[in-house]
Amino acid sequence: MTDRYRSIVDVHVILERGDEILLLERQGTGYCDGMLHLPSGHLDDGEPLTHGAAREAHEEVGVHIDPADLVLITVVHHRQRPDLARIGMFFTTTRWTGEPHNAEPHKCGKIQWHDPRLLPEHTIPYPAAGIAAYLTGIPFVAHGWNDAS
């Protein structure tokens, strides 16, 4: 019997403040250092999606989010390379406690609030695809695949 296909599940959080969203500048990770990303990370084994998203937001920007306050806004099936695909679950919220700050300075250079309609050029394309879907209300995006990127 062959093993079933398994994919990495990523959780992304769009923290909304007025007309802006929070982005983090990656550093020291070896993946897209110097580029902007949302608070995000991998889902842990046995962890509900909303709990993973709330955990990642707390770990990266120090805010506490009630998982019930997270709204799933899009799913991005991202092909990172020919042998690796990821499924990104993008959540949004306007409710959290605590002031966002750089809670992982060894992985993040700084945090910045940006207009999601005018993303900086150095935003990583994968989260940029999720942000674009958030803005347009598209529930699913195939990103990085030959037939639909």
PDB file of C-alpha atoms in Angstrom, residues 22-29 32-39 59-61 101-112:
ATOM      1  CA  LEU A  22       0.211  44.060   9.563  1.00  0.00           C
ATOM      2  CA  LEU A  23       3.232  42.670   7.700  1.00  0.00           C
ATOM      3  CA  LEU A  24       6.512  41.319   9.075  1.00  0.00           C
ATOM      4  CA  GLU A  25       9.947  41.587   7.488  1.00  0.00           C
ATOM      5  CA  ARG A  26      11.639  38.174   7.546  1.00  0.00           C
ATOM      6  CA  GLN A  27      15.268  37.886   8.616  1.00  0.00           C
ATOM      7  CA  GLY A  28      17.672  35.145   9.607  1.00  0.00           C
ATOM      8  CA  THR A  29      15.447  32.261   8.473  1.00  0.00           C
ATOM      9  CA  CYS A  32      12.763  35.058   1.730  1.00  0.00           C
ATOM     10  CA  ASP A  33      14.814  37.084   4.203  1.00  0.00           C
ATOM     11  CA  GLY A  34      14.265  40.812   3.694  1.00  0.00           C
ATOM     12  CA  MET A  35      10.787  40.247   2.280  1.00  0.00           C
ATOM     13  CA  LEU A  36       7.392  40.903   3.865  1.00  0.00           C
ATOM     14  CA  HIS A  37       4.964  38.246   5.084  1.00  0.00           C
ATOM     15  CA  LEU A  38       1.867  37.997   7.262  1.00  0.00           C
ATOM     16  CA  PRO A  39       1.996  36.575  10.791  1.00  0.00           C
ATOM     17  CA  GLU A  59       4.308  33.840  18.836  1.00  0.00           C
ATOM     18  CA  GLU A  60       5.224  36.315  16.085  1.00  0.00           C
ATOM     19  CA  VAL A  61       3.579  39.613  17.088  1.00  0.00           C
ATOM     20  CA  HIS A 101       5.243  44.068  18.361  1.00  0.00           C
ATOM     21  CA  ASN A 102       8.169  42.079  17.033  1.00  0.00           C
ATOM     22  CA  ALA A 103       8.013  39.066  19.361  1.00  0.00           C
ATOM     23  CA  GLU A 104      10.598  37.054  17.372  1.00  0.00           C
ATOM     24  CA  PRO A 105      13.498  39.420  16.641  1.00  0.00           C
ATOM     25  CA  HIS A 106      15.667  36.445  15.634  1.00  0.00           C
ATOM     26  CA  LYS A 107      13.231  35.776  12.727  1.00  0.00           C
ATOM     27  CA  CYS A 108      11.799  39.227  12.065  1.00  0.00           C
ATOM     28  CA  GLY A 109      13.506  42.532  11.289  1.00  0.00           C
ATOM     29  CA  LYS A 110      10.478  44.719  11.928  1.00  0.00           C
ATOM     30  CA  ILE A 111       6.710  44.892  11.689  1.00  0.00           C
ATOM     31  CA  GLN A 112       4.897  47.388   9.501  1.00  0.00           C
TER      32      GLN A 112
END
